[in-house]
Coordinates of C-alpha atoms in Angstrom, one line a residue:
Chain A
M1 CA -7.5 2.8 34.5
I2 CA -10.5 1.8 32.4
G3 CA -14.0 2.1 33.6
I4 CA -17.4 2.0 31.9
D5 CA -20.1 4.6 32.1
K6 CA -22.7 3.4 29.7
L7 CA -23.2 0.2 27.7
D8 CA -24.7 1.6 24.5
G9 CA -21.7 1.0 22.2
K10 CA -19.9 4.1 23.3
I11 CA -17.1 3.8 25.9
S12 CA -16.2 6.3 28.6
F13 CA -12.6 6.5 29.6
H14 CA -11.8 7.5 33.1
E15 CA -8.4 9.0 33.5
R16 CA -7.8 11.6 36.2
R17 CA -11.6 12.2 36.2
R18 CA -11.6 13.2 32.5
Y19 CA -14.3 11.7 30.3
S20 CA -14.1 11.0 26.6
R21 CA -16.7 9.5 24.4
L22 CA -14.2 7.9 22.2
P23 CA -13.8 4.2 21.7
I24 CA -10.6 2.7 23.2
E25 CA -8.4 0.2 21.5
I26 CA -6.4 -1.9 23.9
S27 CA -3.1 -3.2 22.7
V28 CA -1.3 -5.8 24.8
L29 CA 0.5 -9.0 24.1
I30 CA 0.3 -11.0 20.9
S31 CA -0.8 -14.5 21.5
A32 CA 1.2 -17.2 19.7
D33 CA -1.0 -20.1 20.6
L34 CA -3.3 -21.8 18.2
P35 CA -6.9 -20.8 18.7
E36 CA -9.5 -22.9 20.3
H37 CA -12.8 -21.6 19.1
T38 CA -15.9 -21.2 21.3
A39 CA -19.2 -20.4 19.7
F40 CA -21.2 -17.5 21.1
S41 CA -24.6 -16.3 19.9
Q42 CA -24.9 -12.6 19.1
Q43 CA -28.3 -12.6 20.8
E44 CA -27.4 -14.6 24.0
E45 CA -25.2 -13.6 26.8
K46 CA -23.0 -16.6 27.8
K47 CA -20.1 -17.0 30.1
S48 CA -16.8 -17.4 28.4
K49 CA -14.9 -20.6 28.4
D50 CA -11.2 -20.8 28.9
I51 CA -9.7 -19.7 25.7
S52 CA -6.1 -20.7 25.3
G53 CA -5.6 -19.1 22.0
G54 CA -6.2 -15.7 20.4
G55 CA -9.3 -16.6 18.6
I56 CA -13.0 -16.6 19.1
C57 CA -15.9 -17.7 17.0
F58 CA -19.1 -15.8 16.6
K59 CA -22.4 -16.7 15.0
M60 CA -23.5 -13.7 13.1
Q61 CA -26.5 -12.5 11.1
K62 CA -24.3 -10.9 8.4
Q63 CA -20.8 -11.1 7.1
I64 CA -18.1 -8.8 8.4
K65 CA -15.0 -7.6 6.8
T66 CA -11.4 -8.0 7.9
G67 CA -10.1 -5.0 9.6
S68 CA -13.5 -4.1 11.2
L69 CA -13.5 -2.8 14.7
V70 CA -15.2 -5.3 17.0
Y71 CA -16.7 -4.3 20.3
L72 CA -16.8 -6.9 23.1
K73 CA -18.2 -6.9 26.6
L74 CA -16.1 -8.2 29.4
Q75 CA -17.0 -9.3 32.9
L76 CA -15.1 -7.6 35.6
P77 CA -14.4 -9.4 38.9
D78 CA -16.7 -7.0 40.8
G79 CA -19.6 -8.0 38.6
N80 CA -19.6 -4.9 36.4
K81 CA -19.2 -5.1 32.7
E82 CA -16.5 -3.5 30.7
E83 CA -16.5 -2.9 27.0
I84 CA -13.5 -3.0 24.8
S85 CA -12.9 -2.8 21.1
A86 CA -10.3 -4.6 19.1
S87 CA -9.3 -4.7 15.4
S88 CA -10.1 -8.1 14.0
I89 CA -8.2 -10.3 11.7
M90 CA -10.7 -12.6 10.2
K91 CA -9.5 -16.1 10.3
W92 CA -12.3 -17.9 8.6
Q93 CA -16.0 -17.5 7.7
R94 CA -18.5 -20.1 6.7
T95 CA -22.1 -19.7 5.6
I96 CA -24.6 -21.9 7.4
V97 CA -28.1 -22.4 6.0
T98 CA -30.5 -23.9 8.4
S99 CA -33.2 -26.4 7.6
N100 CA -35.8 -23.6 7.3
G101 CA -33.7 -21.7 4.8
E102 CA -32.3 -19.1 7.2
K103 CA -28.8 -18.0 6.5
H104 CA -26.2 -17.0 9.1
Y105 CA -22.4 -16.9 9.2
E106 CA -19.9 -18.4 11.6
T107 CA -16.9 -16.2 11.7
G108 CA -13.6 -17.0 13.4
L109 CA -11.9 -13.9 14.5
E110 CA -8.4 -13.6 15.8
F111 CA -7.5 -10.6 17.7
A112 CA -3.9 -9.8 17.3
Q113 CA -3.7 -7.9 20.5
I114 CA -5.9 -9.1 23.3
E115 CA -4.6 -10.1 26.7
K116 CA -5.4 -13.6 28.0
N117 CA -7.4 -12.6 31.0
A118 CA -9.5 -10.3 28.7
R119 CA -10.2 -13.2 26.4
Q120 CA -11.4 -15.3 29.3
R121 CA -13.8 -12.6 30.4
I122 CA -15.5 -12.1 27.0
I123 CA -19.2 -12.5 27.6
E124 CA -20.8 -10.8 24.7
F125 CA -20.2 -9.7 21.3
V126 CA -21.6 -6.2 21.1
K127 CA -21.2 -4.8 17.6
V128 CA -18.9 -4.3 14.6
K129 CA -17.8 -1.2 13.0
E130 CA -17.0 -2.2 9.5
I131 CA -14.8 -0.3 7.1
I132 CA -17.2 1.7 4.9
I133 CA -14.7 3.9 3.0
N134 CA -11.4 2.4 1.9
I135 CA -8.9 4.7 0.3
V136 CA -5.7 3.1 -1.0
D137 CA -2.8 4.9 -2.6
L138 CA -4.9 7.7 -4.1
H139 CA -3.1 10.1 -6.5
K140 CA -4.4 13.2 -8.1
S141 CA -2.6 16.0 -10.0
F142 CA -4.0 19.1 -11.7
G143 CA -1.6 19.8 -14.5
D144 CA 1.9 19.8 -13.1
E145 CA 0.7 20.3 -9.5
K146 CA 0.5 17.1 -7.5
I147 CA -2.2 17.4 -4.9
L148 CA -2.7 13.9 -3.5
Q149 CA 0.4 11.7 -3.6
G150 CA -0.6 8.3 -2.2
V151 CA -3.4 8.9 0.4
N152 CA -4.3 5.8 2.5
L153 CA -7.3 6.0 4.8
K154 CA -9.8 3.6 6.2
I155 CA -13.1 5.0 7.6
R156 CA -15.4 2.8 9.7
R157 CA -19.2 2.9 9.8
G158 CA -20.6 5.2 12.4
E159 CA -17.3 7.1 13.2
T160 CA -16.6 10.8 12.8
I161 CA -13.2 11.4 11.3
V162 CA -11.9 14.9 11.0
V163 CA -9.3 15.6 8.3
I164 CA -7.0 18.5 9.1
G165 CA -4.2 20.1 7.1
C166 CA -2.8 23.4 5.9
S167 CA -4.8 25.5 3.5
G168 CA -4.4 24.3 0.0
C169 CA -3.1 20.9 1.0
G170 CA -5.9 19.0 -0.8
K171 CA -8.5 18.3 2.0
T172 CA -11.4 19.5 -0.2
V173 CA -10.0 17.6 -3.2
L174 CA -9.9 14.4 -1.1
L175 CA -13.5 15.1 0.0
R176 CA -14.6 15.6 -3.6
H177 CA -13.0 12.3 -4.5
I178 CA -15.0 10.5 -1.9
I179 CA -18.3 11.6 -3.4
G180 CA -17.1 11.1 -6.9
L181 CA -17.0 14.7 -8.0
I182 CA -13.4 14.2 -9.0
K183 CA -11.9 11.0 -10.4
P184 CA -8.4 10.0 -9.2
D185 CA -5.4 9.6 -11.5
S186 CA -4.6 6.3 -9.8
G187 CA -5.5 4.4 -6.6
I188 CA -8.5 2.7 -5.2
L189 CA -11.5 4.4 -3.5
E190 CA -14.1 2.0 -2.3
I191 CA -17.4 2.9 -0.8
D192 CA -19.0 -0.2 0.8
G193 CA -16.7 -2.4 -1.3
V194 CA -17.4 -0.6 -4.7
D195 CA -14.6 1.2 -6.4
I196 CA -16.3 4.4 -7.4
A197 CA -13.5 5.5 -9.7
R198 CA -14.4 2.7 -12.1
I199 CA -18.2 2.7 -12.3
S200 CA -20.6 4.4 -14.6
D201 CA -22.4 7.7 -13.9
N202 CA -25.7 5.9 -13.2
E203 CA -24.1 3.5 -10.8
L204 CA -22.3 6.4 -9.1
D205 CA -25.6 8.2 -8.6
K206 CA -27.0 5.1 -6.8
I207 CA -23.9 5.2 -4.4
R208 CA -24.4 9.0 -4.0
R209 CA -27.8 8.4 -2.4
K210 CA -26.0 7.1 0.6
F211 CA -24.3 10.5 1.0
G212 CA -25.1 14.0 2.2
M213 CA -22.7 16.9 1.7
L214 CA -22.5 20.3 3.3
F215 CA -20.5 22.6 1.1
Q216 CA -18.3 25.4 2.5
S217 CA -20.6 28.0 0.9
A218 CA -23.8 25.8 1.4
A219 CA -24.3 25.8 -2.4
L220 CA -28.0 26.3 -2.1
L221 CA -29.8 26.7 -5.5
N222 CA -30.5 30.4 -5.6
S223 CA -33.5 30.1 -8.0
L224 CA -35.4 27.9 -5.4
T225 CA -36.8 28.7 -2.0
V226 CA -35.5 27.1 1.2
E227 CA -38.4 24.5 1.1
E228 CA -37.7 23.7 -2.6
N229 CA -34.0 23.2 -1.9
I230 CA -34.6 20.7 0.9
K231 CA -37.3 18.9 -1.1
L232 CA -35.0 18.4 -4.1
S233 CA -33.8 14.9 -3.1
L234 CA -37.2 13.9 -1.8
Q235 CA -38.9 14.8 -5.1
E236 CA -36.2 13.1 -7.2
H237 CA -35.8 9.8 -5.3
T238 CA -39.0 9.1 -3.4
N239 CA -42.7 8.8 -4.1
L240 CA -43.8 10.7 -1.0
S241 CA -46.8 12.9 -1.1
E242 CA -46.5 16.7 -1.0
E243 CA -47.8 16.6 2.6
D244 CA -45.3 14.1 3.7
M245 CA -42.4 16.0 2.1
N246 CA -43.6 19.2 3.8
K247 CA -43.5 17.4 7.1
I248 CA -40.0 16.2 6.5
V249 CA -38.9 19.7 5.5
K250 CA -40.5 21.2 8.6
N251 CA -38.8 18.5 10.8
K252 CA -35.3 19.1 9.2
L253 CA -35.6 22.9 9.5
G254 CA -36.8 22.4 13.1
I255 CA -33.6 20.5 13.9
V256 CA -31.4 23.3 12.5
G257 CA -33.6 25.9 14.2
L258 CA -35.0 27.5 11.0
D259 CA -38.6 26.4 10.9
G260 CA -40.6 29.2 9.4
T261 CA -38.1 30.1 6.7
Q262 CA -39.6 27.7 4.1
N263 CA -40.6 30.5 1.7
L264 CA -37.4 32.5 1.9
K265 CA -34.9 32.5 -0.9
P266 CA -31.2 31.9 -0.3
A267 CA -30.5 35.6 -1.0
D268 CA -32.6 36.5 2.0
L269 CA -30.5 34.4 4.4
S270 CA -27.4 35.2 6.3
G271 CA -24.2 33.0 6.0
G272 CA -25.0 31.0 9.1
M273 CA -28.6 30.5 8.0
K274 CA -27.5 29.3 4.6
K275 CA -25.1 26.8 6.2
R276 CA -27.9 25.4 8.4
V277 CA -30.3 25.2 5.5
G278 CA -27.5 23.4 3.6
L279 CA -27.2 21.0 6.5
A280 CA -31.0 20.4 6.5
R281 CA -30.9 19.7 2.8
A282 CA -27.9 17.3 3.1
V283 CA -29.7 15.2 5.8
S284 CA -33.2 15.3 4.1
M285 CA -32.8 11.7 3.1
D286 CA -31.2 10.5 6.4
P287 CA -27.9 9.6 4.6
E288 CA -25.5 6.9 5.9
I289 CA -22.4 9.1 5.2
M290 CA -22.1 12.8 5.7
L291 CA -19.4 15.0 4.3
Y292 CA -18.7 18.4 5.8
D293 CA -16.4 20.9 4.0
E294 CA -15.3 23.5 6.5
P295 CA -18.6 23.6 8.3
T296 CA -17.6 26.3 10.7
T297 CA -15.5 28.5 8.5
G298 CA -16.8 32.1 8.3
L299 CA -19.1 31.6 11.3
D300 CA -19.0 33.4 14.7
P301 CA -18.1 31.1 17.7
V302 CA -21.7 30.8 18.8
R303 CA -22.9 29.7 15.3
A304 CA -19.9 27.5 14.9
D305 CA -20.7 25.7 18.2
S306 CA -24.3 25.2 17.1
I307 CA -23.1 23.6 13.9
N308 CA -20.8 21.3 15.9
K309 CA -23.7 20.3 18.2
L310 CA -25.8 19.6 15.1
I311 CA -23.0 17.3 13.6
L312 CA -22.9 15.4 16.9
E313 CA -26.7 15.2 17.1
F314 CA -27.0 13.8 13.6
E315 CA -24.3 11.2 14.4
N316 CA -26.1 10.2 17.6
T317 CA -29.6 10.1 16.1
L318 CA -28.9 8.8 12.6
N319 CA -25.7 6.8 13.3
T320 CA -24.1 8.5 10.3
T321 CA -20.5 8.1 9.3
S322 CA -19.1 11.7 9.2
I323 CA -16.0 13.0 7.4
V324 CA -15.3 16.6 8.3
I325 CA -12.7 18.8 6.6
T326 CA -11.6 21.7 8.9
H327 CA -8.7 23.5 10.3
D328 CA -10.7 24.6 13.3
M329 CA -9.0 22.5 16.0
V330 CA -11.6 23.4 18.6
S331 CA -14.3 21.9 16.5
A332 CA -12.1 19.0 15.6
Y333 CA -11.5 18.0 19.3
Q334 CA -15.2 18.4 20.0
I335 CA -16.6 16.2 17.3
A336 CA -13.9 13.8 16.2
D337 CA -13.6 10.1 17.0
R338 CA -10.4 10.2 15.0
I339 CA -8.3 12.9 13.4
A340 CA -6.2 12.5 10.3
M341 CA -3.7 15.0 9.1
L342 CA -3.1 15.5 5.4
Y343 CA 0.4 16.8 4.6
N344 CA 2.4 16.8 1.3
G345 CA -0.4 14.8 -0.3
K346 CA -0.4 12.0 2.2
I347 CA -2.1 11.1 5.5
I348 CA 0.9 11.4 7.9
Q349 CA -1.0 10.4 11.0
A350 CA -4.5 9.2 11.9
G351 CA -5.5 8.6 15.5
T352 CA -7.8 9.4 18.3
V353 CA -8.0 12.9 19.8
Q354 CA -5.6 11.9 22.6
E355 CA -3.2 10.3 20.2
I356 CA -3.1 13.4 18.1
K357 CA -2.7 15.7 21.1
N358 CA 0.2 13.5 22.3
T359 CA 1.8 13.1 18.9
D360 CA 5.5 12.8 18.3
S361 CA 5.2 14.1 14.8
P362 CA 6.7 17.6 14.6
V363 CA 4.4 18.5 11.6
V364 CA 1.2 17.5 13.4
K365 CA 2.4 19.2 16.6
Q366 CA 3.1 22.4 14.8
F367 CA -0.3 22.4 13.1
I368 CA -2.4 21.6 16.2
T369 CA -0.6 24.2 18.3
G370 CA -0.8 26.8 15.6
S371 CA 2.9 27.6 15.8
N372 CA 4.7 29.2 12.9
V373 CA 8.0 27.6 14.0
G374 CA 8.5 24.1 12.6
P375 CA 8.7 22.1 9.4
I376 CA 5.5 23.5 7.9
T377 CA 6.4 26.5 5.8
Chain B
M1 CA 2.3 31.8 -24.7
K2 CA 1.2 31.7 -28.4
Q3 CA -0.7 28.6 -29.2
S4 CA 0.5 26.7 -32.3
I5 CA -2.0 26.1 -35.1
Y6 CA -2.0 22.4 -34.3
S7 CA -2.9 23.0 -30.6
R8 CA -5.7 25.3 -31.7
I9 CA -7.1 22.6 -34.1
A10 CA -6.8 20.1 -31.3
D11 CA -8.7 22.4 -28.9
A12 CA -11.4 23.0 -31.6
L13 CA -11.8 19.2 -32.1
D14 CA -11.9 18.7 -28.3
Y15 CA -14.7 21.4 -28.0
T16 CA -16.7 19.8 -30.9
G17 CA -16.4 16.4 -29.3
E18 CA -17.6 17.6 -26.0
I19 CA -20.5 19.4 -27.5
L20 CA -21.6 16.3 -29.4
I21 CA -21.3 14.2 -26.2
L22 CA -23.5 16.8 -24.3
L23 CA -26.0 16.6 -27.2
A24 CA -26.1 12.8 -27.1
K25 CA -26.6 12.8 -23.3
T26 CA -29.3 15.4 -23.6
V27 CA -31.2 13.5 -26.2
Y28 CA -30.8 10.4 -24.0
W29 CA -32.4 12.2 -21.0
C30 CA -35.3 13.4 -23.1
K31 CA -36.9 10.0 -22.1
S32 CA -37.6 11.7 -18.7
A33 CA -39.5 14.6 -20.4
F34 CA -42.9 13.6 -19.2
K35 CA -41.8 13.5 -15.6
N36 CA -40.4 17.0 -15.9
L37 CA -43.2 18.9 -17.6
K38 CA -43.2 21.7 -15.1
P39 CA -39.6 22.8 -15.7
I40 CA -39.9 22.4 -19.4
A41 CA -43.0 24.6 -19.4
K42 CA -41.2 27.2 -17.3
Q43 CA -38.4 27.3 -19.8
M44 CA -40.8 27.5 -22.7
L45 CA -42.5 30.5 -21.0
E46 CA -39.1 32.1 -20.6
M47 CA -38.0 31.4 -24.1
G48 CA -41.1 31.9 -26.1
V49 CA -43.6 34.1 -24.3
Y50 CA -41.1 36.6 -22.8
T51 CA -39.3 36.8 -26.1
L52 CA -42.5 37.8 -28.0
P53 CA -42.1 41.6 -27.6
I54 CA -38.6 41.8 -29.0
T55 CA -39.4 39.3 -31.7
S56 CA -42.5 41.3 -32.7
L57 CA -40.5 44.5 -33.0
M58 CA -37.7 42.8 -34.9
S59 CA -40.0 41.0 -37.3
L60 CA -42.2 44.0 -38.0
F61 CA -39.4 46.3 -38.9
T62 CA -37.6 43.5 -40.9
G63 CA -40.8 43.0 -43.0
M64 CA -41.1 46.8 -43.4
V65 CA -37.5 47.2 -44.6
L66 CA -37.9 44.2 -47.0
A67 CA -41.0 45.7 -48.5
L68 CA -39.4 49.2 -48.7
Q69 CA -36.2 47.9 -50.4
T70 CA -37.8 45.5 -52.8
G71 CA -40.9 47.7 -53.5
T72 CA -38.8 50.7 -54.5
E73 CA -36.9 48.6 -57.0
L74 CA -39.9 46.6 -58.3
S75 CA -41.7 49.9 -58.9
K76 CA -39.1 50.9 -61.5
Y77 CA -40.2 47.9 -63.6
H78 CA -43.9 48.1 -62.7
I79 CA -43.9 44.7 -61.1
E80 CA -44.6 45.9 -57.5
H81 CA -47.6 43.4 -57.4
L82 CA -44.9 40.7 -56.6
I83 CA -43.9 42.4 -53.4
G84 CA -46.0 40.1 -51.3
S85 CA -44.3 37.0 -52.6
I86 CA -40.8 38.4 -52.1
V87 CA -41.5 39.6 -48.6
S88 CA -43.1 36.3 -47.5
A89 CA -40.5 34.1 -49.2
S90 CA -37.7 36.1 -47.6
M91 CA -39.3 36.0 -44.2
C92 CA -40.1 32.3 -44.3
R93 CA -36.9 31.1 -45.8
E94 CA -34.3 33.3 -44.2
M95 CA -35.1 36.4 -42.3
G96 CA -37.6 34.8 -39.9
P97 CA -35.5 31.8 -38.8
V98 CA -32.1 33.5 -38.9
L99 CA -33.1 36.8 -37.1
T100 CA -35.3 35.0 -34.6
G101 CA -32.4 32.6 -34.0
L102 CA -30.0 35.5 -33.4
I103 CA -32.5 37.2 -31.1
V104 CA -33.0 34.0 -29.0
A105 CA -29.2 33.3 -29.0
G106 CA -28.5 36.8 -27.7
R107 CA -31.4 37.0 -25.2
V108 CA -32.1 33.5 -24.1
G109 CA -28.8 31.8 -24.8
A110 CA -26.8 34.4 -23.0
S111 CA -29.2 34.2 -20.0
M112 CA -28.9 30.4 -19.9
T113 CA -25.1 30.6 -20.0
A114 CA -25.0 33.2 -17.3
E115 CA -27.4 31.2 -15.1
L116 CA -25.6 27.9 -15.5
G117 CA -22.2 29.6 -15.3
T118 CA -23.1 31.2 -12.0
M119 CA -24.4 27.9 -10.7
Q120 CA -21.1 26.3 -11.7
V121 CA -18.9 28.8 -9.9
S122 CA -21.0 28.8 -6.8
E123 CA -20.9 24.9 -6.7
E124 CA -24.7 24.5 -7.2
I125 CA -24.1 22.0 -10.0
D126 CA -21.8 20.0 -7.8
A127 CA -24.5 20.2 -5.1
L128 CA -27.0 18.6 -7.6
K129 CA -24.5 15.8 -8.3
T130 CA -24.1 15.2 -4.5
L131 CA -27.9 14.9 -4.3
A132 CA -27.7 12.2 -7.1
I133 CA -29.5 14.5 -9.5
N134 CA -28.0 14.4 -13.0
P135 CA -27.3 18.0 -14.0
I136 CA -27.9 17.3 -17.7
R137 CA -31.4 15.8 -17.0
Y138 CA -32.3 18.6 -14.5
L139 CA -30.8 21.6 -16.2
V140 CA -30.0 21.0 -19.9
M141 CA -32.9 18.7 -21.1
P142 CA -35.7 21.2 -20.2
R143 CA -33.8 24.0 -21.9
F144 CA -33.1 21.9 -24.9
L145 CA -36.7 20.8 -25.4
A146 CA -38.0 24.3 -24.7
C147 CA -35.7 25.7 -27.4
I148 CA -36.5 23.1 -30.1
I149 CA -40.3 23.5 -29.4
M150 CA -40.5 27.2 -29.0
L151 CA -38.1 28.4 -31.8
P152 CA -40.2 27.0 -34.7
I153 CA -43.3 28.5 -33.0
L154 CA -41.6 31.8 -32.7
V155 CA -40.5 31.7 -36.3
I156 CA -44.1 31.1 -37.5
Y157 CA -45.1 34.1 -35.4
S158 CA -42.1 36.1 -36.7
D159 CA -43.0 35.2 -40.4
C160 CA -46.6 36.4 -39.8
V161 CA -45.6 39.7 -38.2
G162 CA -42.9 40.3 -40.9
M163 CA -45.5 39.8 -43.6
A164 CA -47.8 42.2 -41.7
G165 CA -45.0 44.7 -41.6
G166 CA -44.5 44.2 -45.3
F167 CA -48.1 44.8 -45.9
I168 CA -48.1 48.1 -44.0
V169 CA -45.3 49.5 -46.2
S170 CA -46.7 48.0 -49.4
K171 CA -50.1 49.5 -48.9
F172 CA -49.2 52.9 -47.5
Q173 CA -45.9 53.6 -49.2
I174 CA -45.7 51.6 -52.3
G175 CA -49.4 51.7 -53.2
V176 CA -50.1 47.9 -53.5
D177 CA -53.6 47.1 -52.4
T178 CA -54.5 44.4 -49.9
S179 CA -55.9 41.8 -52.3
T180 CA -52.9 42.1 -54.6
Y181 CA -50.5 41.6 -51.7
L182 CA -52.3 38.6 -50.4
D183 CA -52.7 37.0 -53.8
S184 CA -49.0 37.4 -54.5
I185 CA -48.3 35.5 -51.2
K186 CA -50.9 32.8 -52.1
N187 CA -49.6 32.2 -55.6
F188 CA -45.8 32.2 -55.0
L189 CA -45.2 31.1 -51.4
T190 CA -44.6 27.3 -51.3
I191 CA -44.8 24.8 -48.5
R192 CA -41.1 24.2 -49.0
D193 CA -40.4 27.9 -48.1
V194 CA -42.3 27.4 -44.9
Y195 CA -40.9 24.1 -43.7
S196 CA -37.4 24.9 -44.7
G197 CA -37.6 27.8 -42.2
L198 CA -39.1 25.6 -39.5
V199 CA -36.3 23.0 -40.0
K200 CA -33.8 25.8 -39.7
A201 CA -35.5 27.0 -36.5
F202 CA -35.3 23.4 -35.1
V203 CA -31.6 23.2 -35.8
F204 CA -30.9 26.6 -34.5
G205 CA -32.8 25.6 -31.3
I206 CA -30.4 22.7 -30.8
V207 CA -27.4 24.9 -31.4
I208 CA -28.4 27.6 -29.1
S209 CA -29.5 25.4 -26.2
I210 CA -26.5 23.0 -26.3
I211 CA -23.8 25.7 -26.9
S212 CA -25.3 27.9 -24.1
C213 CA -25.5 25.1 -21.6
Y214 CA -22.1 23.8 -22.4
Q215 CA -20.5 27.2 -22.0
G216 CA -22.3 27.5 -18.7
F217 CA -20.9 24.2 -17.5
R218 CA -17.4 24.9 -18.4
T219 CA -17.3 28.3 -16.7
R220 CA -14.4 28.8 -14.3
G221 CA -13.0 31.7 -12.4
G222 CA -15.9 33.6 -10.8
A223 CA -17.7 36.6 -12.2
E224 CA -15.1 37.2 -14.9
G225 CA -15.4 33.6 -16.0
V226 CA -19.2 34.0 -16.3
G227 CA -18.8 37.1 -18.4
K228 CA -16.3 35.3 -20.7
S229 CA -18.5 32.3 -21.1
T230 CA -21.6 34.4 -21.9
T231 CA -19.8 36.3 -24.6
A232 CA -18.4 33.1 -26.0
S233 CA -21.8 31.4 -26.0
V234 CA -23.4 34.3 -28.0
V235 CA -20.5 34.6 -30.5
I236 CA -20.3 30.8 -31.1
S237 CA -24.1 30.5 -31.4
F238 CA -24.2 33.4 -33.9
L239 CA -21.5 31.9 -36.0
L240 CA -23.0 28.4 -36.0
I241 CA -26.4 29.8 -36.9
I242 CA -25.0 31.5 -40.0
V243 CA -22.9 28.5 -41.0
F244 CA -25.8 26.0 -40.5
D245 CA -28.1 28.5 -42.4
Y246 CA -25.8 28.2 -45.4
F247 CA -25.7 24.4 -45.5
L248 CA -29.5 24.1 -44.8
T249 CA -30.3 26.6 -47.6
R250 CA -28.1 24.6 -49.9
M251 CA -29.8 21.4 -48.9
F252 CA -33.3 22.8 -49.5
F253 CA -32.8 25.1 -52.5
Q254 CA -29.8 24.2 -54.5
K255 CA -30.8 22.9 -57.9
S256 CA -29.2 19.4 -58.5

């Protein structure tokens, strides 16, 4: 049974009184009818008309990409509203320029899997989660050792995806590919539509400004103080005054609970403190995409939980897309919208927490249960 | 497994190519020098000012040894009044630039390699890249400019201290008076002697900075790797200083 708790783009799922913050994808019958298109404004709430086909037309302020996750609001018979999401297949898109020069797009979307009575109840187009990172058939070897052997993964804007896998399977190698620290042997790696394996260093640096990365060892510059470490990006990429930068440093350190440590050097910090300062540095420019390499490894359970809460807080406040590498399943279940398992150089399964927990794959099952009996040797 | 001679030649060419690429990129990033004056100044302080004590000691005793060795021989032919010219020419053409270069390679070059090598193995250089900060602009360019500015200055200082050391031995051991010593320098030391030494210092500065930084960037394998890179940096810098010294000396002083 599906119910709605809040209408802020996140969906609550009621099932035996358990709540999950994860979006739900509904899969029902495929419509074979030809679509009749009804225009809806993104700004206005209108009652749906009878839609005999599988399509719907939206007037949008910007273009969206095929494969995006679309959130729609439905009217329930009891007057409440229900929100669903569905993967779109874009049928057509045309650009309309109004007489006063404003540009908007009419997009015809066909939802492959939406039931007829759901289509009739569509009252509002809520939002779109576009694909921001597109990894296609990625291969990487170091000498004779094949690490990535055809990784395929699509990551949508605003989601938190956790990549799990055995030690040494290539999770960190995959993460380093995403930020361009390693170039693949073959395959496509697109960030916002740009294949970063085929651009110059200067262009790659422009794309990197969208990222923040927390390294496993924090990777703070030991010759600089905590304040200087966090200010690095601000000094390089902004024209902020010293006072404004100090305010940002104070704010970011406050978020991680380390305000007052500005003048300490990394050598004066504990492991947990270094990780939190590393996190503050990574979010100093409010990045769109955050990468976390084993954020809780080496930390005690209390500190690990505080890092998890910080990851969730950054996602909620900054609407960042997060990619987390970990084999800490407790953290993974806590923070993930989706979990993807890397095994033998490929993503063998990617799904919601529930889908992963209910997996039929013996490899995934063995990994998440921590059993030493199974196909993983 | 024993490497074949061809594989070693290929490795050497590879290494040379990568050094030249790093040099080209560093020269390109010198365009950002005026926005990075503070780090350049910090490196100049480290390279120049903090190297003064050891440079002073080295130059003083080099000058003294030169004066002692040449003075003893010149005395046999009663031409010890030329001692000033020999000490000054030797210091300016060879001893000053080469020994200063070796001191800087051993002290500053090793330190640069160790620092960058440690940064490499602890992922600090990767962290800079993730912050969209070019490591060559941030780390190599300040060191490069500091080296090519400070080494010639250090060489001038070294030449002066060396000549002063030569004077001490000439006056108190060989018996040459002050005015004779200074006149000898004035009459025989040429501008070519001086600028050839400064050109050598400039070239040695390029060699030390680029080799040291490159070795730092290619460090792998933790603390052991840092040690190996530092040793390699010093050895390669020393060798290249001697090799370039020969060719530069030929260029300036070989009669056509």
